Short mmCIF file of C-alpha atoms in Angstrom, two decimals:
data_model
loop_
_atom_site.label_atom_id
_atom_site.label_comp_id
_atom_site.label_asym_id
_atom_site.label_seq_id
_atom_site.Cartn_x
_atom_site.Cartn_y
_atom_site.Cartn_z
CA UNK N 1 -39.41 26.39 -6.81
CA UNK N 2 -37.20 23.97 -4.56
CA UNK N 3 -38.36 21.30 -6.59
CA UNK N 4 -36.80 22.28 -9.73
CA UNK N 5 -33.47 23.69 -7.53
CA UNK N 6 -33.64 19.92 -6.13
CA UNK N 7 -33.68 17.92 -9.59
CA UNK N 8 -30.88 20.87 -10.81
CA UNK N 9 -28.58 19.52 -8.23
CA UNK N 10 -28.79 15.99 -8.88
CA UNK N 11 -28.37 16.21 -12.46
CA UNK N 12 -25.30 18.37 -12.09
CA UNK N 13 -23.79 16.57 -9.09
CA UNK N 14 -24.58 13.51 -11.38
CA UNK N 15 -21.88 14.95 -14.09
CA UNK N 16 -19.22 15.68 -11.52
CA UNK N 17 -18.76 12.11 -10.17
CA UNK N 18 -16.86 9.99 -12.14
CA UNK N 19 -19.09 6.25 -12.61
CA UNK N 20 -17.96 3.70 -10.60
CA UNK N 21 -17.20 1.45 -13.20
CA UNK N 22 -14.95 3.95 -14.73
CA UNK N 23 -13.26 4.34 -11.24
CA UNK N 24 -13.31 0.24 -10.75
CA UNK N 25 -12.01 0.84 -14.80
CA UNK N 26 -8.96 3.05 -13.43
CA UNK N 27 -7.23 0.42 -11.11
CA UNK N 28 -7.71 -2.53 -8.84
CA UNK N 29 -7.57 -0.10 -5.94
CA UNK N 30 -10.27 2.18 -6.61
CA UNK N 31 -12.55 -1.43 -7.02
CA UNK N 32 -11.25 -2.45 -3.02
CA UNK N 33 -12.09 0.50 -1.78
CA UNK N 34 -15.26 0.77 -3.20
CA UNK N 35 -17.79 -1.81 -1.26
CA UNK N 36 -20.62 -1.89 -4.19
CA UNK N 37 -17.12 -3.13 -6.58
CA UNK N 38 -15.94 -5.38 -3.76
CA UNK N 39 -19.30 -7.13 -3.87
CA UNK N 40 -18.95 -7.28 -8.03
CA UNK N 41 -15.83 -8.18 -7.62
CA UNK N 42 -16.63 -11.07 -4.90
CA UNK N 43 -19.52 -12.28 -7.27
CA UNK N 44 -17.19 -12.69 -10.21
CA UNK N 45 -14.40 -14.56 -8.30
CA UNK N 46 -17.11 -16.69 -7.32
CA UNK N 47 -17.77 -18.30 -10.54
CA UNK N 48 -13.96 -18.35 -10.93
CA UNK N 49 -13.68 -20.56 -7.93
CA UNK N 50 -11.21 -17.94 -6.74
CA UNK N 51 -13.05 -15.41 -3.92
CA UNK N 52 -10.68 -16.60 -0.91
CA UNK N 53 -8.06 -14.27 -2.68
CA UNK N 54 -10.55 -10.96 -2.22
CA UNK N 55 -10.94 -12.07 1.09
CA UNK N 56 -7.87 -12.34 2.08
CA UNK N 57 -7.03 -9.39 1.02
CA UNK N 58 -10.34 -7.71 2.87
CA UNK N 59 -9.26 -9.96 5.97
CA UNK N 60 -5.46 -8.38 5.55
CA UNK N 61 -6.68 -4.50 5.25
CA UNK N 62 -9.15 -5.12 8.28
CA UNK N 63 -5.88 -6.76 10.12
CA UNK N 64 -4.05 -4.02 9.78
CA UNK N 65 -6.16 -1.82 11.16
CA UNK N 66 -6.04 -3.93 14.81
CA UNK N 67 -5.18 -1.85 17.78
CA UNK N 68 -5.65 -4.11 19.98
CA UNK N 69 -2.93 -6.68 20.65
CA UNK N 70 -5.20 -9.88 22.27
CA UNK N 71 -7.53 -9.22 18.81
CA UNK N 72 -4.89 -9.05 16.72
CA UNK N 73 -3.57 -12.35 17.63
CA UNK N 74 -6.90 -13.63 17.46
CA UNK N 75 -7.47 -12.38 14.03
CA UNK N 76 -4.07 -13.38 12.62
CA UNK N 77 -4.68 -16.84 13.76
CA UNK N 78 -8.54 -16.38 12.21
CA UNK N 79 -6.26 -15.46 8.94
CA UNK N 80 -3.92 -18.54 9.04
CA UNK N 81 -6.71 -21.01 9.78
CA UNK N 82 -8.92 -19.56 7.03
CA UNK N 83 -6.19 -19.25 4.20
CA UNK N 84 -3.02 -20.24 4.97
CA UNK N 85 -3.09 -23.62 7.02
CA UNK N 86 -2.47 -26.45 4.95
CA UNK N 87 -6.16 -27.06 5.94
CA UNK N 88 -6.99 -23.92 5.47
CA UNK N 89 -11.09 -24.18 3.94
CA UNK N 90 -10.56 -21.44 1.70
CA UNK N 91 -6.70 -21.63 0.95
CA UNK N 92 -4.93 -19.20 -1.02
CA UNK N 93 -2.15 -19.46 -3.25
CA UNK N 94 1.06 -17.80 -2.29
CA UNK N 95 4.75 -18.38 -2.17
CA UNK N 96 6.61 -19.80 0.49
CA UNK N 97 3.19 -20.91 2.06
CA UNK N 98 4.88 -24.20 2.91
CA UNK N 99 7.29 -22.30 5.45
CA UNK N 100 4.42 -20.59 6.67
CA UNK N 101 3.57 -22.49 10.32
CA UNK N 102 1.83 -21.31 13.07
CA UNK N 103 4.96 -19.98 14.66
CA UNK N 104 3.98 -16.49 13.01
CA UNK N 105 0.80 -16.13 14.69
CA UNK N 106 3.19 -15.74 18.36
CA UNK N 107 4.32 -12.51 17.63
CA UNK N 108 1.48 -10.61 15.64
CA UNK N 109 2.14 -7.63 13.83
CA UNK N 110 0.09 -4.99 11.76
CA UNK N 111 2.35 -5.84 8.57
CA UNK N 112 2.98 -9.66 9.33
CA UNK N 113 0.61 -10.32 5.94
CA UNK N 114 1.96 -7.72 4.25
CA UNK N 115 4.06 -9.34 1.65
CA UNK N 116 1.30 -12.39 1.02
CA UNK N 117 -1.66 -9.14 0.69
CA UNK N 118 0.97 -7.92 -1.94
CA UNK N 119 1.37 -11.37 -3.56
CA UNK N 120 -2.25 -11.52 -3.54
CA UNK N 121 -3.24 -7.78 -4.74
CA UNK N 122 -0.89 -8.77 -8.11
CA UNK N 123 -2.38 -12.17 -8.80
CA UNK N 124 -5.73 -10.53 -8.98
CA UNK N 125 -4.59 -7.45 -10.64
CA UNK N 126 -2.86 -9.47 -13.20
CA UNK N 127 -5.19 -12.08 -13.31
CA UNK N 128 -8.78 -11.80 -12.57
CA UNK N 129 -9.11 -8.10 -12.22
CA UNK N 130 -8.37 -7.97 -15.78
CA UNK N 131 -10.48 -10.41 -16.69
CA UNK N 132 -13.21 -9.26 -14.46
CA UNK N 133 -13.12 -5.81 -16.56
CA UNK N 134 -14.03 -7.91 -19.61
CA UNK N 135 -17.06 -10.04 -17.59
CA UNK N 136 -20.82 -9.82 -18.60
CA UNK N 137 -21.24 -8.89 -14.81
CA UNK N 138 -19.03 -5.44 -14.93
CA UNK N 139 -20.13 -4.78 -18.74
CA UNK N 140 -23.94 -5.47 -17.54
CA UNK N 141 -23.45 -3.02 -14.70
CA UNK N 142 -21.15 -0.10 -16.46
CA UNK N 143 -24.42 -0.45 -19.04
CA UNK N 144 -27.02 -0.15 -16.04
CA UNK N 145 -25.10 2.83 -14.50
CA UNK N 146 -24.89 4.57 -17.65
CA UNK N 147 -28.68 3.90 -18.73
CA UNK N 148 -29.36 5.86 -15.19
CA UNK N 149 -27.09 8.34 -15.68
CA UNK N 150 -27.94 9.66 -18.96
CA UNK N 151 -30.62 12.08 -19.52
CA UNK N 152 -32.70 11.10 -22.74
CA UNK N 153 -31.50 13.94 -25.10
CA UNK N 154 -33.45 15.34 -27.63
CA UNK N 155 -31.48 12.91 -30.40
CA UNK N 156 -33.35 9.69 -28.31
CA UNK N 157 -36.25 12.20 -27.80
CA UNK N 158 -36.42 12.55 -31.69
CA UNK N 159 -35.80 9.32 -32.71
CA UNK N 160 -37.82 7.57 -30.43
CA UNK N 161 -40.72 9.82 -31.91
CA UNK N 162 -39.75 8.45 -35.23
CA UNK N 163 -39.96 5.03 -34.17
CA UNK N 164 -43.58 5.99 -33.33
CA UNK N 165 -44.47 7.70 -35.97
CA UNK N 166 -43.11 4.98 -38.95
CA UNK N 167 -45.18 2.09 -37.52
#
């Protein structure tokens, strides 16, 4: 008896939730806040040569979230070094990143990255989000979730048992 109560409740619960492809469909921020879409995401801007800009933007939202004043500094120079320096390893593109210097990293704030996150949230919004929509990896995974998601109904159930039976 619980058994069939048990498989009830996950088929249900299964119609309720909205795929996560749909929701990483909807808008850029449903796809950050959702880590399994960050990690799709990351993946694609891989092959695009272009991941700093997802990390940034991870780094930024973590940043913000710094209590702690001594961290905070030591994050914001962690930031700079890793994407903002001039030698920066995994540099990204924003404006007025020549003016940025190392002065900003004296007086740490919660919001000091706010307008380069911003800069950096439209780039890949307008840029490789969109493209990232149209990618063999998000098409190949929207398929996957929806090949688990789907109960075989009796159309597959039927034609599948005419497949068998015309051989």
């Amino acid at each position: 008896m619980a058994h069939i109560h048990d498989s009830d409740g996950s088929s249900s619960s299964g119609h309720q939730h909205p795929k996560s492809t749909a929701k990483w469909a909807a808008s850029l921020e449903n796809l950050l806040e959702d880590p399994e879409g960050v990690k799709r995401f990351r993946e694609f801007l891989k092959k695009e040569f272009s991941e700093e800009n997802v990390l940034f933007w991870l780094a930024c939202e973590e940043f913000k979230k710094t209590q702690d004043k001594k961290q905070m500094q030591e994050k914001a120079k962690e930031i700079y070094m890793t994407f903002l320096s001039s030698k920066a390893s995994s540099q990204v593109n924003v404006e007025g990143q020549s003016r940025l210097n190392e002065k900003i990293l004296e007086e740490p704030h919660p919001l000091m990255f706010q307008k380069l996150q911003d800069q950096i949230f439209n780039l890949m919004k307008y840029d490789s989000y969109s493209r990232f929509l149209k990618s063999d990896l998000f098409l190949k995974h929207k398929r996957t979730e929806e090949e688990e998601e789907d109960p075989p109904d009796a159309q597959t159930a039927a034609k599948r048992a005419s497949r068998i039976y015309n051989t």
